[in-house]
Coordinates of C-alpha atoms and ligand atoms in Angstrom, one line a residue:
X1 CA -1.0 2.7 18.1
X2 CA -1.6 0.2 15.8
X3 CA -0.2 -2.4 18.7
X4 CA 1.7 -5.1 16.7
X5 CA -2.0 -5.8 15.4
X6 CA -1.8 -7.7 11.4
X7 CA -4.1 -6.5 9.0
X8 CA -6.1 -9.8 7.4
X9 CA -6.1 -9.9 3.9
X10 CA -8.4 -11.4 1.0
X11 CA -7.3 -11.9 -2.4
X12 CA -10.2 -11.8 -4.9
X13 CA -8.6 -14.0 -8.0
X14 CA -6.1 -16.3 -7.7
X15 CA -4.2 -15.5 -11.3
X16 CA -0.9 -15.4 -11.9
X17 CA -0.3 -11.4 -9.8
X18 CA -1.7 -12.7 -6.6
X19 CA 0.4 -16.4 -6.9
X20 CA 3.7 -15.2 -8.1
X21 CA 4.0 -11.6 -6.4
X22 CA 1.2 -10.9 -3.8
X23 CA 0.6 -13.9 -2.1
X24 CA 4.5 -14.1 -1.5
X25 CA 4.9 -10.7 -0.1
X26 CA 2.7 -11.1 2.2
X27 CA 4.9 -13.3 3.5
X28 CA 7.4 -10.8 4.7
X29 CA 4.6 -7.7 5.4
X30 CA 4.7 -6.1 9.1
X31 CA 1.7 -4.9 9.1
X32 CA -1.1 -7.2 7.0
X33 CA -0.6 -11.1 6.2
X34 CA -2.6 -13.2 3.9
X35 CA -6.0 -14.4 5.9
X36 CA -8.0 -15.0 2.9
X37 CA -8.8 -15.8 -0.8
X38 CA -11.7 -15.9 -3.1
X39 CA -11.7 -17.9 -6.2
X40 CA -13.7 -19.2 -9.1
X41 CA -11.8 -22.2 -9.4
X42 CA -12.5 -25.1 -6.8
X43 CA -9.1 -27.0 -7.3
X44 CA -7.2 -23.4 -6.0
X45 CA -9.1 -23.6 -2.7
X46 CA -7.3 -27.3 -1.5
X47 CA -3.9 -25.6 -3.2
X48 CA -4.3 -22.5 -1.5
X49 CA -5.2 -23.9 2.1
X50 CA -2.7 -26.6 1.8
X51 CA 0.1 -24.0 0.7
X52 CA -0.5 -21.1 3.3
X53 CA -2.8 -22.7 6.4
X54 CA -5.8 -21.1 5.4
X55 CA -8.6 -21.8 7.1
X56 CA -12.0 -23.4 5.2
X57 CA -13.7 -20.6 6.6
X58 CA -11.7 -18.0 5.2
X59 CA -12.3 -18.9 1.6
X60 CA -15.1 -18.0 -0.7
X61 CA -16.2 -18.2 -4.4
X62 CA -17.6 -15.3 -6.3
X63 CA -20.8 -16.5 -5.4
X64 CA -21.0 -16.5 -1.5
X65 CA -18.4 -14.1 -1.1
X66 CA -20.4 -11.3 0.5
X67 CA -20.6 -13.0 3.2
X68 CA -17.3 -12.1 4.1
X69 CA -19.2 -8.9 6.0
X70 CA -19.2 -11.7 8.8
X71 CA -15.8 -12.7 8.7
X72 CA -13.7 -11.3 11.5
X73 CA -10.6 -12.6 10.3
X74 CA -10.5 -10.7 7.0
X75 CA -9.8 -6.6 7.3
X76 CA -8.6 -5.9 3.6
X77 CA -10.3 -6.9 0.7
X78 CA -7.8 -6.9 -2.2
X79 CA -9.3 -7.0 -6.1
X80 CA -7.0 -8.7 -8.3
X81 CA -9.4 -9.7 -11.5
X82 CA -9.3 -9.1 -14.8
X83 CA -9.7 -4.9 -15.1
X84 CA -13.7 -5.0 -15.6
X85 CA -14.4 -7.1 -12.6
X86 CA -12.8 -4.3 -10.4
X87 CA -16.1 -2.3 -9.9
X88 CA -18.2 -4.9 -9.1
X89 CA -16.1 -6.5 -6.6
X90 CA -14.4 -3.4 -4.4
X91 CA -18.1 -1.9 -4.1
X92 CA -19.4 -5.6 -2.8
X93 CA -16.3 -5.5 -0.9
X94 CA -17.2 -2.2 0.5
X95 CA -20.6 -3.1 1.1
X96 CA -18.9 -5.8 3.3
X97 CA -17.6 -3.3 5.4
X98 CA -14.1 -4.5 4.2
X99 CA -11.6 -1.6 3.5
X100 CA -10.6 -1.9 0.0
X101 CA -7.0 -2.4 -2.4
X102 CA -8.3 -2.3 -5.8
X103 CA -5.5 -3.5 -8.7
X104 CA -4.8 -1.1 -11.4
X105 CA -6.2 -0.1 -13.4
X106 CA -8.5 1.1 -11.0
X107 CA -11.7 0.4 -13.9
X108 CA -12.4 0.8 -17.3
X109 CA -14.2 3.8 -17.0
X110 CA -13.8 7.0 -14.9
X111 CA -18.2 6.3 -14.1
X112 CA -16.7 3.1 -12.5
X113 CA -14.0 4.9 -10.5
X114 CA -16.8 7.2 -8.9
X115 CA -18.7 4.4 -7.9
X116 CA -15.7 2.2 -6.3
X117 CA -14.8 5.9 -4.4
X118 CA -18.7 6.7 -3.2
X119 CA -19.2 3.1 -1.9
X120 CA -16.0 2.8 0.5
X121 CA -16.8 6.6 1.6
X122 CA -20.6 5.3 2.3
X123 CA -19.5 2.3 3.8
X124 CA -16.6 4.5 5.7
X125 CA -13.7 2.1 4.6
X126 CA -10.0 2.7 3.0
X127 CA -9.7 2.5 -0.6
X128 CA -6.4 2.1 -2.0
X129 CA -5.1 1.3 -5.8
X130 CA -2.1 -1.4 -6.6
X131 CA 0.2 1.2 -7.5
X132 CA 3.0 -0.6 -6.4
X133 CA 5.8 2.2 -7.7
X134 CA 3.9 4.8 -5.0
X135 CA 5.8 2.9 -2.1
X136 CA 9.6 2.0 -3.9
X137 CA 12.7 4.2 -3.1
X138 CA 13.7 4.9 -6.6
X139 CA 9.8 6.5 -7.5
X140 CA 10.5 8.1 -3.9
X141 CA 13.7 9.7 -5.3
X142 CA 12.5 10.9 -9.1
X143 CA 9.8 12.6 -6.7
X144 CA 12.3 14.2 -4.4
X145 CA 14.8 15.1 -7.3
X146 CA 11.3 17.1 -8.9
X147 CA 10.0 18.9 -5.7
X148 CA 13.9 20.0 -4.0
X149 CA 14.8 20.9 -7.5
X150 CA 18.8 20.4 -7.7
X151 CA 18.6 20.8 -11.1
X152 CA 16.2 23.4 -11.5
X153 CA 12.7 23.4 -12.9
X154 CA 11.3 20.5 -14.7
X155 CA 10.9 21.0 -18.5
X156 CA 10.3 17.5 -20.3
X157 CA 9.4 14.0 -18.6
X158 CA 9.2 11.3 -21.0
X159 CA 7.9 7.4 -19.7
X160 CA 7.7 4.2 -21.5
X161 CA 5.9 1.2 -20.1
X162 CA 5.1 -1.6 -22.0
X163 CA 6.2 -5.2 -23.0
X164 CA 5.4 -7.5 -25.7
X165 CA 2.6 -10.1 -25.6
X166 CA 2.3 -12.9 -27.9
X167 CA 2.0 -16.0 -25.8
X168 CA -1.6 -16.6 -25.6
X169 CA -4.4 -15.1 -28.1
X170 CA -7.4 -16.0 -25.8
X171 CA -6.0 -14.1 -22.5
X172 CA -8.5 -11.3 -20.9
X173 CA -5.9 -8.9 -21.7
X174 CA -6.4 -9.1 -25.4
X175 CA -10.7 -9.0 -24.6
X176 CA -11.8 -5.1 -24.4
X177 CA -14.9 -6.8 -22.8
X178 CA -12.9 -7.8 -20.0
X179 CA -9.8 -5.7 -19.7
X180 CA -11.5 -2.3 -20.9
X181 CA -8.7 -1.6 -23.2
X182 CA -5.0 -2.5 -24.0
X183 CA -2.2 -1.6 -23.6
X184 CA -2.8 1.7 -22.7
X185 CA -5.1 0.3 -19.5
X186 CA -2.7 -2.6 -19.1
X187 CA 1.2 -0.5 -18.7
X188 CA 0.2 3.1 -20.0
X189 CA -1.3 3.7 -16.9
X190 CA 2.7 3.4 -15.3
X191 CA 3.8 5.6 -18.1
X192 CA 0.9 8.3 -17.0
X193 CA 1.9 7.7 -13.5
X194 CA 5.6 8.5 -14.3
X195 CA 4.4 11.6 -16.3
X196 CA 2.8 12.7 -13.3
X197 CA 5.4 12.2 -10.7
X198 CA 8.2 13.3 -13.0
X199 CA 6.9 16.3 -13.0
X200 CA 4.9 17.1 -10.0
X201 CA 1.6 18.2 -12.0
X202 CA -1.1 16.7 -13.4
X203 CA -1.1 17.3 -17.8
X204 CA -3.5 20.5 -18.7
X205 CA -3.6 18.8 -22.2
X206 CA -3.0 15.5 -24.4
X207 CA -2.9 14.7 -27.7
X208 CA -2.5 11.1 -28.6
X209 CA -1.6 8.2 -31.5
X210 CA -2.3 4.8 -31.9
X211 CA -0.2 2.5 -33.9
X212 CA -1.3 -0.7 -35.0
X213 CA 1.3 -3.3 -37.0
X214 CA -0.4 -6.7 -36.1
X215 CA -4.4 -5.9 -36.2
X216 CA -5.0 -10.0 -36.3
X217 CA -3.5 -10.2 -33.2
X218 CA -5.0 -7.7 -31.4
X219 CA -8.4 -6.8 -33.2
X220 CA -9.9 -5.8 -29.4
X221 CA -7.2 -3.6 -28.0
X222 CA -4.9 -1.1 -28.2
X223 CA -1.6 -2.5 -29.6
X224 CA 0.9 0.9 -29.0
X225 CA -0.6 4.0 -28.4
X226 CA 2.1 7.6 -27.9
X227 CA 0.5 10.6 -26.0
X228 CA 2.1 14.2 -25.5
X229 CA 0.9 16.3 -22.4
X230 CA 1.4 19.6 -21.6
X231 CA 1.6 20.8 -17.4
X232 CA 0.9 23.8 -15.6
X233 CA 4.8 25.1 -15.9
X234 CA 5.1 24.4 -19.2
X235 CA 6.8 21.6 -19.5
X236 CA 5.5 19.2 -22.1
X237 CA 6.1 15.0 -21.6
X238 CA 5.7 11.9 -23.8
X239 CA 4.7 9.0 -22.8
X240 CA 4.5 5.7 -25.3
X241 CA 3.3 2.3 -24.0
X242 CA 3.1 -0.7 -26.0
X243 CA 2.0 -4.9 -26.5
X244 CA 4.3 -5.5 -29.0
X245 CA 7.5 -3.9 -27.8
X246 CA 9.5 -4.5 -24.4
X247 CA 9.8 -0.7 -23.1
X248 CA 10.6 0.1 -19.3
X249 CA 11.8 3.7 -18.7
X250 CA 11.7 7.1 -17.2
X251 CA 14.0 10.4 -18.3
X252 CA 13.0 13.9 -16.6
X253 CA 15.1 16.9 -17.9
X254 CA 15.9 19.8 -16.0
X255 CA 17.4 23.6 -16.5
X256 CA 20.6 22.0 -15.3
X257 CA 20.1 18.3 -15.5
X258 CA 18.5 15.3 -15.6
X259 CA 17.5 11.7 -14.1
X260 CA 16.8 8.6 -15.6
X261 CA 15.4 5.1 -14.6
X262 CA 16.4 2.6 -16.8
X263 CA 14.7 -0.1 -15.9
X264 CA 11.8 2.0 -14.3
X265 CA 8.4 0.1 -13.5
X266 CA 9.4 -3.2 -13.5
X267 CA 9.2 -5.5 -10.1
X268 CA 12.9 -4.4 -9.8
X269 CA 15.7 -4.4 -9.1
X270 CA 15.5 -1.1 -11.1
X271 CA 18.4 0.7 -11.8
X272 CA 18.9 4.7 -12.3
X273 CA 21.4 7.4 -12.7
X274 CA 21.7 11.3 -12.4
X275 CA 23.1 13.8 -14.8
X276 CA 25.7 14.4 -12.5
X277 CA 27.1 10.8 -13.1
X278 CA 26.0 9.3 -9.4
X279 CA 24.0 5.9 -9.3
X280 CA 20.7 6.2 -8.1
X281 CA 20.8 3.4 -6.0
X282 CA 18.9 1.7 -3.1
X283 CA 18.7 -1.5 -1.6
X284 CA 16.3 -3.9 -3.6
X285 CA 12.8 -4.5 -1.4
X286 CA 9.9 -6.3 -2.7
X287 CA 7.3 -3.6 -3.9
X288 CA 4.3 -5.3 -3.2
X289 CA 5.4 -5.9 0.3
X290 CA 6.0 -1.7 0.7
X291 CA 2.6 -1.5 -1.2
X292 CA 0.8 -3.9 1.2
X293 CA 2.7 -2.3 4.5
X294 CA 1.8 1.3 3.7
X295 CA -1.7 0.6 3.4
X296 CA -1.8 -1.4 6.4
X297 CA -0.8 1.6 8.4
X298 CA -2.9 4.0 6.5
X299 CA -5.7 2.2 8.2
X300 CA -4.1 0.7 11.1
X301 CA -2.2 4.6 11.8
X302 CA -3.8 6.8 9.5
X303 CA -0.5 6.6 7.7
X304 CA -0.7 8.8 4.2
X305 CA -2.9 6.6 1.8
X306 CA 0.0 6.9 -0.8
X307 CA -2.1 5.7 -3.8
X308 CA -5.8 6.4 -2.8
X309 CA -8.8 6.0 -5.1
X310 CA -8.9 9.5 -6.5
X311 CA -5.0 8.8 -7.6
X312 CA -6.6 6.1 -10.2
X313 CA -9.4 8.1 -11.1
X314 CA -7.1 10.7 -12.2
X315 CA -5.3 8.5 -14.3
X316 CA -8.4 7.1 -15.9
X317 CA -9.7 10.1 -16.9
X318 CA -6.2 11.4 -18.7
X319 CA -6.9 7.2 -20.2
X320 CA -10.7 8.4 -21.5
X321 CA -9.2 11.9 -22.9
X322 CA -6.2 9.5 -24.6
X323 CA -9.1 7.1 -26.7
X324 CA -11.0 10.2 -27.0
X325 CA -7.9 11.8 -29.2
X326 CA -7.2 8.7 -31.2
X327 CA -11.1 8.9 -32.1
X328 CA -10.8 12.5 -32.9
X329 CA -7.7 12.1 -35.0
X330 CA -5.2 13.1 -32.6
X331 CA -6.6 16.5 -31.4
X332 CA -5.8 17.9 -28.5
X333 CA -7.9 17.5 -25.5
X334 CA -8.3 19.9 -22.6
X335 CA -7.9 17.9 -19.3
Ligands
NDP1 P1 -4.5 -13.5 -14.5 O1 -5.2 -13.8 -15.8 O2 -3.3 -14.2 -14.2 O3 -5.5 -13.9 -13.3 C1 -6.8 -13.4 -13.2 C2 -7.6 -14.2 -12.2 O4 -8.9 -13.7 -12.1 C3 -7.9 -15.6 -12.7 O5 -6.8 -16.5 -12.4 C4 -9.1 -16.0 -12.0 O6 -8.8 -16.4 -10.7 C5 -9.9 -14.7 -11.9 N1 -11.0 -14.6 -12.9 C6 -12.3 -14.5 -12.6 N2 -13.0 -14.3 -13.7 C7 -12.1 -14.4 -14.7 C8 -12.3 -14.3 -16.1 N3 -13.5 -14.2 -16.7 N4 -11.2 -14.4 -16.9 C9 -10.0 -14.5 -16.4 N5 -9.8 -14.6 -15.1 C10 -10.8 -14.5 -14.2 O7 -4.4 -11.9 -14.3 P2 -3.3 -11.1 -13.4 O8 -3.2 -11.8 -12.1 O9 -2.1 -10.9 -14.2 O10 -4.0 -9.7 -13.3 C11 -5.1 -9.5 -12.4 C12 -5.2 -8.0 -12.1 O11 -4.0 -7.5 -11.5 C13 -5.4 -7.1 -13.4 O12 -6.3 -6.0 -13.1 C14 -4.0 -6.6 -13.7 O13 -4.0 -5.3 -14.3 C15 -3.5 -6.5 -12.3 N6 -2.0 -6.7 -12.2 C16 -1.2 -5.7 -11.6 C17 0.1 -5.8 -11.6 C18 0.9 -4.8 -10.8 O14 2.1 -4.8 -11.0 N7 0.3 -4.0 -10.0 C19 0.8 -6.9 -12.2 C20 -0.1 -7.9 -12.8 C21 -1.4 -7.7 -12.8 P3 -9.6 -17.6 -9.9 O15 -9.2 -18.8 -10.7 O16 -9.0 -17.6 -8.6 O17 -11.0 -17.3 -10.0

């Protein structure tokens, strides 16, 4: 159906995501390529055009970008700012007539998420979040493992997603103004993902810690933060994500076995293994490329939409119930 046709793309922020891992992929996508960019930074616009053929007209500035509702050339708008930034920019996108990828996570507030989902259903366009995992073979196969159920019912999911951050005090990251949070809106949200498709439900319940050993360092944000959920079948999951400690794992238990990812949400290769001694194992594919491909045929095909924008308002809420605990001294929190 979709004819051969390539999606155009625009990347809104030209950090280090869209240079090092985005703008690379598309490279190698099928179905989109990179048409577009928008910037803040004048000196990235020669770069950019130089290093990928872009045309002049095809790049904005924060400033003029709505005018991009003329630009034929550009299908996909794709939001990859600092996490506060999101809103503003996949509703103008919207508004644009522009369908929509929106980096993760999706906003800093579930209010935000509403807004981002009601313009691209007023304006009629796709809306997609940046969950890269959604579209990789071994998140594929922890989701098959749950729903064929080899090993029996799920009982206990546990997911760890964090790294540690000391290189540069000034970054966004660090700046609740900008990034909405820490850790927890930086790398939880993989952990809450994993939770999620580790077990096939969405939590019932959380209960959640914060632990702070370096408060200098991060007097904004969230430094490590441990949650326990409880799902509809009674299993119960853990999740832990973390600035100050490299982390990067997923362990599901069953009556009769279990799977683990070890590394799990990395860029990959990621590695795995079943109770039963086999290898998971597939052959390593850029994620951002299966990402960008899938969503290019969920609006070139009508393809599933395989992380749409109610996927990251889910997540944001279970984030909002999380700070909510820590607030409340760790009581439990009906989701
Ligand atoms: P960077 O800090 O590397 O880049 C952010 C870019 O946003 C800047 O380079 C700049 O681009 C633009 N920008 C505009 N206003 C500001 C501002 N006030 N402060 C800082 N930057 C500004 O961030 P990342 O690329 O690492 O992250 C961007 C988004 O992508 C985040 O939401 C993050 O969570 C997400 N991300 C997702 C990943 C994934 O695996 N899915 C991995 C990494 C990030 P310019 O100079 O062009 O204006």
């Amino acid at each position: 159906q979709s004819q051969g046709r390539k999606l155009g793309v625009a990347l809104v922020g030209l950090g280090s995501y869209s240079t090092y891992q985005l703008a690379p992929a598309l490279q190698d996508t099928q179905h989109c390529y990179l048409a577009g960019v928008v910037t803040g930074t004048p000196a990235k616009e020669k770069e950019w055009a130089d290093k990928y053929g872009i045309p002049s007209a095809n790049i904005y500035n924060y400033e003029n970008f709505d005018a991009i509702a003329d630009n034929k050339d550009i299908d996909v708008v794709y939001v990859v700012l600092p996490n506060a930034m999101h809103a503003d920019f996949c509703i103008r996108a919207a508004k644009a007539g522009k369908h929509v990828i929106c980096e993760k996570p999706m906003a800093i507030s579930v209010k935000e998420c509403d807004d981002i989902i009601n313009a691209c259903n007023e304006a009629g366009v796709k809306l997609g979040v940046g969950y890269r995992l959604q579209s990789e073979p071994y998140t594929n196969e922890i989701k098959r493992v749950v729903r064929e159920k080899p090993f029996g019912e799920v009982r206990y999911v546990s997911a760890e997603a964090g790294y540690r951050s000391r290189s540069n005090p000034d970054q966004w990251r660090l700046d609740k103004a900008l990034a909405g949070g820490g850790a927890l809106l930086n790398m939880g949200v993989y952990a809450i993902q994993g939770s999620i498709y580790g077990t096939g439900q969405n939590p019932i319940s959380v209960s959640a810690q914060e632990f702070s050993t370096d408060p200098e360092y991060f007097k904004d944000t969230d430094e490590s933060i441990s949650a326990q959920f409880k799902f509809p079948n009674g299993a119960t999951g853990n999740i832990f994500t973390s600035h100050s400690a490299n982390v990067n794992r997923h362990y599901s238990a069953f009556d009769n076995g279990w799977l683990e990812l070890n590394p799990a949400n990395n860029y990959g290769p990621l590695s795995g293994r079943l109770s039963t001694g086999e290898e998971i194992k597939f052959p390593h594919e850029s994620q951002q490329k299966l990402q960008m491909d899938d969503f290019a045929l969920h609006v070139l095909e009508g393809a599933p939409n395989k992380a749409p924008g109610e996927m990251g308002k889910r997540d944001m809420i279970i984030c909002e119930a999380i700070y909510q605990s820590i607030a409340e001294g760790g009581r439990t929190i009906d989701l």
